[in-house]
Short mmCIF file of C-alpha atoms in Angstrom, two decimals:
data_model
loop_
_atom_site.label_atom_id
_atom_site.label_comp_id
_atom_site.label_asym_id
_atom_site.label_seq_id
_atom_site.Cartn_x
_atom_site.Cartn_y
_atom_site.Cartn_z
CA MET P 1 -1.42 -17.13 44.02
CA SER P 2 0.63 -20.31 43.77
CA ALA P 3 4.20 -20.47 45.05
CA GLU P 4 5.72 -20.74 41.57
CA ASN P 5 3.77 -17.67 40.35
CA PHE P 6 4.79 -15.71 43.43
CA MET P 7 8.46 -16.58 42.98
CA SER P 8 8.43 -15.78 39.25
CA PHE P 9 7.08 -12.29 40.06
CA ARG P 10 9.48 -11.89 42.97
CA TYR P 11 12.54 -12.71 40.86
CA LEU P 12 11.27 -10.31 38.21
CA PHE P 13 11.28 -7.23 40.46
CA SER P 14 13.60 -8.09 43.37
CA LYS P 15 17.26 -7.17 43.49
CA THR P 16 19.92 -9.80 42.96
CA ASN P 17 23.12 -10.39 44.90
CA PHE P 18 25.18 -9.68 41.81
CA ASN P 19 24.50 -6.29 40.25
CA LEU P 20 25.47 -7.66 36.81
CA VAL P 21 22.42 -9.95 36.76
CA SER P 22 20.04 -7.04 37.41
CA ILE P 23 21.75 -4.95 34.74
CA ILE P 24 21.46 -7.74 32.16
CA SER P 25 17.78 -8.32 33.01
CA ARG P 26 16.96 -4.64 32.56
CA PHE P 27 19.02 -4.50 29.41
CA SER P 28 17.07 -7.50 28.05
CA ILE P 29 13.78 -5.70 28.62
CA PHE P 30 15.20 -2.56 26.97
CA VAL P 31 16.34 -4.55 23.91
CA LEU P 32 12.90 -6.13 23.61
CA ILE P 33 11.24 -2.70 23.84
CA ILE P 34 13.41 -1.43 20.97
CA ALA P 35 12.81 -4.59 18.91
CA TYR P 36 9.00 -4.54 19.20
CA PHE P 37 8.84 -0.77 18.81
CA SER P 38 10.82 -1.08 15.58
CA PHE P 39 8.74 -4.06 14.40
CA LEU P 40 5.34 -2.35 14.68
CA THR P 41 6.62 1.06 13.58
CA ILE P 42 8.24 -0.32 10.41
CA LEU P 43 5.08 -2.28 9.54
CA SER P 44 3.01 0.89 10.09
CA VAL P 45 5.32 2.93 7.87
CA PHE P 46 5.22 0.23 5.22
CA SER P 47 1.40 0.14 5.35
CA GLY P 48 1.35 3.93 4.98
CA LEU P 49 3.61 3.79 1.94
CA GLU P 50 1.47 0.99 0.51
CA ASP P 51 -1.72 3.07 0.88
CA TYR P 52 0.08 6.09 -0.58
CA SER P 53 1.24 4.13 -3.63
CA LEU P 54 -2.16 2.52 -4.23
CA ASN P 55 -3.99 5.83 -3.81
CA PHE P 56 -1.61 7.38 -6.32
CA SER P 57 -2.42 4.59 -8.76
CA LYS P 58 -6.11 5.50 -8.40
CA SER P 59 -5.26 8.82 -10.04
CA PHE P 60 -5.06 6.80 -13.27
CA ASP P 61 -6.83 3.50 -12.72
CA PRO P 62 -10.49 3.05 -11.75
CA ASP P 63 -11.91 0.48 -9.32
CA ILE P 64 -13.11 -1.61 -12.29
CA LYS P 65 -12.33 -1.45 -16.00
CA ILE P 66 -14.25 -3.12 -18.84
CA GLU P 67 -12.39 -3.67 -22.12
CA PRO P 68 -13.10 -5.55 -25.36
CA LYS P 69 -11.63 -9.05 -25.57
CA SER P 70 -10.58 -8.41 -29.16
CA GLY P 71 -10.07 -5.23 -31.13
CA GLU P 72 -9.57 -1.69 -29.92
CA TYR P 73 -13.16 -0.64 -29.28
CA LEU P 74 -16.37 -1.94 -27.75
CA TYR P 75 -19.93 -1.03 -28.73
CA TYR P 76 -22.11 0.17 -25.84
CA ASP P 77 -25.28 -1.70 -26.70
CA ASN P 78 -28.52 -2.32 -24.79
CA ALA P 79 -27.13 -5.52 -23.24
CA ILE P 80 -24.25 -3.67 -21.54
CA ASP P 81 -26.51 -0.78 -20.56
CA SER P 82 -29.12 -3.00 -18.91
CA THR P 83 -26.46 -5.01 -17.07
CA LEU P 84 -24.77 -1.92 -15.62
CA SER P 85 -28.10 -0.22 -14.85
CA GLY P 86 -29.04 -3.24 -12.73
CA TYR P 87 -26.42 -2.25 -10.13
CA GLY P 88 -28.15 1.07 -9.49
CA GLU P 89 -26.23 3.41 -7.17
CA LYS P 90 -23.69 0.76 -6.24
CA ILE P 91 -21.52 1.78 -9.17
CA ILE P 92 -20.71 4.90 -11.23
CA VAL P 93 -19.97 4.23 -14.89
CA GLY P 94 -17.79 6.36 -17.13
CA LYS P 95 -16.84 6.03 -20.79
CA VAL P 96 -13.38 6.55 -22.27
CA ILE P 97 -11.99 6.76 -25.80
CA LYS P 98 -8.25 6.29 -26.33
CA GLY P 99 -6.14 7.04 -29.36
CA ASN P 100 -2.66 7.98 -30.53
CA VAL P 101 -2.18 11.41 -32.07
CA VAL P 102 0.48 13.74 -33.37
CA VAL P 103 0.64 17.04 -31.48
CA ARG P 104 2.02 20.22 -33.01
CA TYR P 105 2.67 23.55 -31.30
CA ASP P 106 4.94 26.42 -32.26
CA GLU P 107 6.88 24.39 -34.85
CA LYS P 108 7.35 21.52 -32.38
CA THR P 109 5.86 18.09 -33.07
CA ILE P 110 5.49 15.14 -30.73
CA TYR P 111 3.52 11.90 -30.42
CA ALA P 112 0.98 11.60 -27.60
CA GLN P 113 -1.96 9.58 -26.34
CA VAL P 114 -5.33 11.31 -26.13
CA LEU P 115 -8.01 10.23 -23.64
CA GLY P 116 -11.57 11.29 -24.29
CA VAL P 117 -13.56 11.28 -21.03
CA ASP P 118 -17.18 12.04 -20.14
CA GLU P 119 -18.68 14.07 -17.30
CA THR P 120 -18.39 11.22 -14.76
CA PHE P 121 -14.60 10.94 -15.11
CA ASN P 122 -13.84 13.18 -12.11
CA LYS P 123 -16.18 11.11 -9.92
CA ILE P 124 -14.31 7.91 -10.77
CA ILE P 125 -10.67 8.98 -11.16
CA ASN P 126 -8.97 11.18 -8.55
CA ILE P 127 -7.28 13.33 -11.17
CA ASP P 128 -7.42 16.50 -9.02
CA SER P 129 -4.84 15.00 -6.65
CA ILE P 130 -2.11 15.08 -9.33
CA ILE P 131 -2.91 18.36 -11.10
CA THR P 132 0.18 20.44 -10.33
CA ILE P 133 -0.67 23.59 -12.30
CA GLY P 134 -4.01 25.03 -13.38
CA ARG P 135 -7.42 23.41 -13.06
CA ASN P 136 -9.74 20.83 -14.57
CA PRO P 137 -11.07 21.84 -18.00
CA LEU P 138 -14.61 23.09 -18.44
CA GLY P 139 -16.97 20.43 -19.74
CA ASN P 140 -17.73 20.13 -23.44
CA SER P 141 -15.04 22.63 -24.48
CA SER P 142 -11.65 22.70 -26.20
CA GLU P 143 -9.85 22.94 -22.86
CA VAL P 144 -7.78 19.89 -21.96
CA LEU P 145 -5.42 18.58 -19.32
CA THR P 146 -1.87 17.82 -20.46
CA SER P 147 0.77 15.75 -18.72
CA TYR P 148 3.87 17.46 -17.40
CA GLY P 149 6.09 15.71 -19.95
CA LEU P 150 3.99 16.91 -22.90
CA ALA P 151 3.61 20.47 -21.60
CA SER P 152 7.34 20.68 -20.94
CA SER P 153 8.33 19.30 -24.35
CA LEU P 154 6.08 21.73 -26.22
CA ASP P 155 6.46 24.73 -23.84
CA LEU P 156 2.69 25.10 -23.72
CA ILE P 157 1.06 28.30 -22.47
CA LEU P 158 -1.92 27.75 -20.15
CA TYR P 159 -5.33 29.45 -20.52
CA ASN P 160 -4.06 31.67 -23.30
CA PRO P 161 -5.42 31.67 -26.89
CA SER P 162 -1.82 31.88 -28.05
CA GLY P 163 -1.29 28.51 -26.36
CA ILE P 164 -3.64 26.67 -28.71
CA PHE P 165 -2.07 23.50 -30.09
CA GLU P 166 -3.24 21.04 -32.71
CA ALA P 167 -3.74 17.29 -32.41
CA PHE P 168 -3.81 15.18 -35.57
CA SER P 169 -5.19 11.64 -35.79
CA ILE P 170 -3.32 9.26 -38.06
CA ASN P 171 -5.15 7.52 -40.91
CA PRO P 172 -4.88 3.76 -40.17
CA ASN P 173 -5.19 2.95 -43.91
CA TYR P 174 -2.20 5.07 -44.90
CA PRO P 175 -0.55 4.48 -47.31
CA GLU P 176 -2.73 1.71 -48.80
CA LYS P 177 -5.85 3.75 -49.46
CA SER P 178 -4.71 7.31 -49.02
CA PHE P 179 -1.71 9.49 -49.67
CA ASN P 180 -2.61 11.64 -46.65
CA PRO P 181 -1.45 10.26 -43.29
CA ILE P 182 -3.59 12.80 -41.39
CA ARG P 183 -7.24 11.84 -41.01
CA SER P 184 -8.56 14.80 -38.96
CA SER P 185 -7.43 17.40 -36.45
CA GLN P 186 -8.66 19.32 -33.40
CA SER P 187 -7.43 22.48 -31.73
CA PHE P 188 -6.97 22.41 -27.96
CA VAL P 189 -5.76 24.72 -25.20
CA SER P 190 -4.33 23.37 -21.94
CA SER P 191 -6.08 24.49 -18.75
CA GLY P 192 -3.98 22.37 -16.41
CA VAL P 193 -0.92 20.16 -16.09
CA PHE P 194 -0.79 16.87 -14.19
CA LYS P 195 2.04 14.58 -13.17
CA ALA P 196 2.01 11.28 -15.07
CA ARG P 197 2.71 8.03 -13.21
CA ASN P 198 5.84 7.07 -15.13
CA GLU P 199 7.84 7.73 -18.25
CA ILE P 200 5.82 5.23 -20.30
CA ASN P 201 2.70 7.39 -20.19
CA SER P 202 4.39 10.78 -19.98
CA ASN P 203 2.73 12.33 -23.08
CA ILE P 204 -1.01 12.35 -22.37
CA ILE P 205 -3.92 14.63 -23.25
CA ILE P 206 -7.21 14.35 -21.35
CA ALA P 207 -10.00 15.95 -23.39
CA ASP P 208 -13.78 15.98 -23.80
CA ILE P 209 -15.04 12.67 -25.18
CA ASN P 210 -17.04 14.27 -28.01
CA LYS P 211 -13.98 16.17 -29.24
CA VAL P 212 -11.89 13.00 -29.22
CA ARG P 213 -14.62 11.02 -31.01
CA ASP P 214 -14.63 13.59 -33.80
CA LEU P 215 -10.83 13.62 -33.87
CA LEU P 216 -10.58 9.84 -34.22
CA GLY P 217 -13.61 9.57 -36.49
CA LEU P 218 -15.52 7.07 -34.34
CA LYS P 219 -19.23 6.31 -34.37
CA ASN P 220 -21.59 7.04 -31.47
CA ASN P 221 -21.63 4.49 -28.63
CA THR P 222 -18.15 3.29 -29.57
CA TYR P 223 -15.62 3.39 -26.74
CA SER P 224 -12.18 2.06 -25.86
CA GLU P 225 -13.17 1.09 -22.33
CA LEU P 226 -15.70 1.61 -19.56
CA ILE P 227 -14.44 2.72 -16.15
CA ILE P 228 -16.37 2.07 -12.95
CA LYS P 229 -16.24 3.30 -9.36
CA ALA P 230 -17.49 0.71 -6.87
CA GLU P 231 -17.33 0.37 -3.10
CA ASN P 232 -16.41 -3.32 -3.31
CA SER P 233 -14.41 -3.53 -6.52
CA GLU P 234 -13.33 -7.16 -6.16
CA LYS P 235 -16.86 -8.45 -5.56
CA GLU P 236 -18.46 -6.31 -8.27
CA ALA P 237 -15.73 -7.19 -10.79
CA VAL P 238 -16.39 -10.91 -10.33
CA SER P 239 -20.15 -10.31 -10.66
CA LEU P 240 -19.73 -8.23 -13.82
CA GLN P 241 -17.41 -10.75 -15.45
CA LYS P 242 -20.06 -13.47 -15.06
CA LYS P 243 -22.63 -11.28 -16.80
CA LEU P 244 -20.37 -9.77 -19.48
CA LEU P 245 -18.68 -12.87 -20.83
CA ASN P 246 -17.66 -11.22 -24.12
CA TYR P 247 -15.63 -8.52 -22.37
CA LYS P 248 -12.59 -8.33 -20.08
CA VAL P 249 -13.48 -7.08 -16.59
CA LYS P 250 -10.56 -6.15 -14.33
CA SER P 251 -10.56 -4.91 -10.74
CA HIS P 252 -8.12 -2.31 -9.44
CA SER P 253 -5.84 -5.02 -8.04
CA GLU P 254 -5.77 -6.78 -11.41
CA LEU P 255 -4.99 -3.52 -13.20
CA ASN P 256 -2.06 -3.04 -10.81
CA GLU P 257 -1.13 -6.69 -10.41
CA THR P 258 2.62 -6.05 -10.46
CA LEU P 259 2.35 -3.28 -7.86
CA TYR P 260 0.26 -5.46 -5.54
CA LYS P 261 2.69 -8.39 -5.89
CA ILE P 262 5.69 -6.16 -5.14
CA MET P 263 3.96 -4.64 -2.11
CA ASN P 264 2.92 -8.03 -0.71
CA SER P 265 6.33 -9.63 -1.27
CA GLU P 266 8.13 -6.68 0.32
CA LYS P 267 5.80 -6.82 3.33
CA VAL P 268 6.48 -10.54 3.79
CA VAL P 269 10.25 -10.02 3.58
CA VAL P 270 10.19 -7.09 6.02
CA SER P 271 8.02 -9.07 8.48
CA LEU P 272 10.36 -12.07 8.35
CA ILE P 273 13.44 -9.89 8.92
CA MET P 274 11.83 -8.15 11.90
CA MET P 275 10.71 -11.52 13.34
CA LEU P 276 14.31 -12.73 13.09
CA ILE P 277 15.53 -9.63 14.93
CA VAL P 278 12.94 -10.20 17.67
CA PHE P 279 13.96 -13.84 18.10
CA ILE P 280 17.63 -12.84 18.33
CA SER P 281 16.65 -10.30 21.01
CA THR P 282 15.10 -13.07 23.12
CA PHE P 283 18.52 -14.67 23.59
CA ASN P 284 19.35 -11.76 25.92
CA VAL P 285 16.38 -12.83 28.03
CA ILE P 286 17.55 -16.43 27.97
CA ALA P 287 21.04 -15.35 29.09
CA SER P 288 19.67 -13.25 31.95
CA THR P 289 17.45 -16.15 33.09
CA VAL P 290 20.39 -18.57 33.03
CA MET P 291 22.45 -16.18 35.15
CA LEU P 292 19.53 -15.83 37.55
CA ILE P 293 19.26 -19.63 37.82
CA VAL P 294 22.98 -19.88 38.66
CA GLU P 295 22.70 -17.13 41.25
CA LYS P 296 19.56 -18.59 42.89
CA GLU P 297 20.99 -22.11 43.14
CA LYS P 298 20.76 -22.06 46.94
CA ASP P 299 17.18 -20.77 46.80
CA ILE P 300 16.28 -23.56 44.38
CA LYS P 301 17.66 -26.20 46.75
CA THR P 302 15.72 -24.61 49.63
CA LEU P 303 12.51 -24.72 47.61
CA GLU P 304 13.12 -28.39 46.80
CA THR P 305 13.64 -29.08 50.49
CA LEU P 306 10.35 -27.36 51.28
CA GLY P 307 8.61 -29.74 48.88
CA MET P 308 8.45 -27.84 45.57
CA SER P 309 8.73 -30.24 42.66
CA LYS P 310 11.25 -29.91 39.86
CA LYS P 311 8.35 -29.39 37.48
CA SER P 312 7.16 -26.39 39.52
CA ILE P 313 10.67 -24.93 39.62
CA LYS P 314 10.94 -25.25 35.84
CA SER P 315 7.52 -23.64 35.50
CA MET P 316 8.64 -20.80 37.80
CA PHE P 317 11.61 -19.83 35.62
CA PHE P 318 9.57 -20.42 32.46
CA LYS P 319 6.99 -17.88 33.68
CA HIS P 320 9.74 -15.50 34.78
CA ASN P 321 11.27 -15.60 31.29
CA PHE P 322 7.88 -15.31 29.60
CA LEU P 323 6.96 -12.26 31.74
CA ILE P 324 10.16 -10.45 30.71
CA ASN P 325 9.22 -10.97 27.06
CA ILE P 326 5.63 -9.82 27.60
CA ILE P 327 6.62 -6.69 29.54
CA GLY P 328 9.26 -5.65 26.98
CA GLY P 329 6.97 -6.43 24.03
CA LEU P 330 3.90 -4.60 25.39
CA ILE P 331 5.91 -1.51 26.31
CA GLY P 332 7.47 -1.47 22.83
CA ILE P 333 4.05 -1.85 21.17
CA LEU P 334 2.52 0.95 23.27
CA ILE P 335 5.42 3.32 22.51
CA SER P 336 5.11 2.48 18.81
CA LEU P 337 1.35 3.21 18.83
CA GLY P 338 2.04 6.53 20.54
CA ALA P 339 4.69 7.44 17.95
CA VAL P 340 2.39 6.53 15.05
CA PHE P 341 -0.54 8.56 16.41
CA THR P 342 1.82 11.50 17.03
CA GLN P 343 3.05 11.38 13.42
CA LYS P 344 -0.51 11.15 12.07
CA SER P 345 -1.68 14.07 14.25
CA PHE P 346 1.28 16.45 13.97
CA SER P 347 3.16 15.28 10.81
CA ILE P 348 6.56 15.64 12.47
CA PHE P 349 8.46 13.82 9.72
CA LYS P 350 8.18 14.98 6.10
CA ILE P 351 8.99 13.29 2.81
CA PRO P 352 12.16 14.99 1.47
CA GLY P 353 11.61 17.06 -1.65
CA ILE P 354 7.81 17.40 -1.58
CA ASP P 355 7.31 18.52 2.05
CA ALA P 356 4.42 16.08 2.54
CA PRO P 357 3.78 14.19 5.80
CA TYR P 358 5.49 10.81 5.85
CA PRO P 359 2.66 8.31 5.34
CA ILE P 360 2.05 6.02 8.31
CA VAL P 361 -1.02 4.08 9.33
CA ILE P 362 -2.03 1.64 12.05
CA VAL P 363 -3.42 -1.59 10.61
CA PHE P 364 -5.06 -4.07 12.98
CA SER P 365 -3.48 -7.02 11.16
CA ASN P 366 0.00 -5.56 11.83
CA ILE P 367 -0.73 -5.42 15.56
CA ILE P 368 -1.92 -9.03 15.46
CA ILE P 369 1.29 -10.09 13.67
CA VAL P 370 3.44 -8.40 16.32
CA ILE P 371 1.43 -9.86 19.23
CA ILE P 372 1.58 -13.38 17.76
CA THR P 373 5.35 -12.97 17.33
CA LEU P 374 5.56 -11.78 20.94
CA ILE P 375 3.70 -14.84 22.26
CA ILE P 376 5.68 -17.32 20.13
CA SER P 377 9.07 -15.80 21.00
CA GLY P 378 8.09 -15.65 24.69
CA LEU P 379 7.10 -19.31 24.73
CA PHE P 380 10.26 -20.27 22.84
CA SER P 381 12.48 -18.28 25.20
CA GLY P 382 10.79 -19.75 28.30
CA TYR P 383 11.05 -23.28 26.94
CA VAL P 384 14.78 -22.91 26.22
CA SER P 385 15.32 -21.55 29.73
CA SER P 386 13.55 -24.54 31.28
CA LEU P 387 15.69 -26.90 29.19
CA ILE P 388 18.86 -25.16 30.39
CA LEU P 389 17.66 -25.46 33.99
CA ARG P 390 17.28 -29.24 33.50
CA LYS P 391 20.83 -29.45 32.09
CA LEU P 392 22.23 -27.47 35.00
CA LYS P 393 20.45 -29.69 37.49
#
């Protein structure tokens, strides 16, 4: 071990003549521990909330959605079928019919959106995660799922024949070609209630696709959209768009473009704020190093007499300063990792109101961000200390 390395370690752990210098050095390490603990913990909490929000969006949006470029409906012809069949088991395809209806129950009337879904819907959309009351309807029946807003507005009764309500489709040609605004109707009974994502889509009915086709008077193989579950949604969406040029193909991120942008911008802002806090914390280390330089002035002169160059002395205090940053940062990171794993294992903290574990997740990229910040701030702090040493000399 070289003399400068030995002295940098010695000054790190040895006692000083003035107790204040030792106190400030320990306090600097403590501040760094808190700063890096907070940095990684906040990023982990933010990543957990991001995953929670995106998983919640998957209760409504598929990995990939195919829509017509013009008009309300697309025709599922042989060209689409052969294209999608070419992906084999890589994707699961579902068909959806959408329409606006008038719902009437017990002298109450309200507008709603009806979604007709096929048997693959539950394999693509995680609807079970947001069903708050009841269960999924039986296939090919008059049972439906209703959103909480619709069920609350109509005071629907679940499972019970007395809870049957009617949905009426509106004639698009009214009043030009008909004096009857109602084209057709279907009777439904709600088997479950789910929580809608927001107020915009609060009145929703999820029903069997054949019932909805009859209600809206559509022909076979006519759909509003195709929904797809894929392991690599971004890659498959790009591939499908190249093959289906006459249709709009959107990945999950494109369907939730605003949500993704908000999440990414918030993460950048939070990271920058935490980096600023870390850099401010390093000034405590710089102050403690400066005080150590002043106190060890006699030792520095002795080392110069013994033949140590000024460059080596600067390097000695640079390494001393850098070691303080590394020790404080690594301890803070390790404590943060322990806290995150404890929360994931034992769910100590709960989300107020719903008694669910507070979402938190360790992401490798977050650890890399914190470590890079640690190295940069350590180098910056050591460099400033060496500059101050030159000024003092």
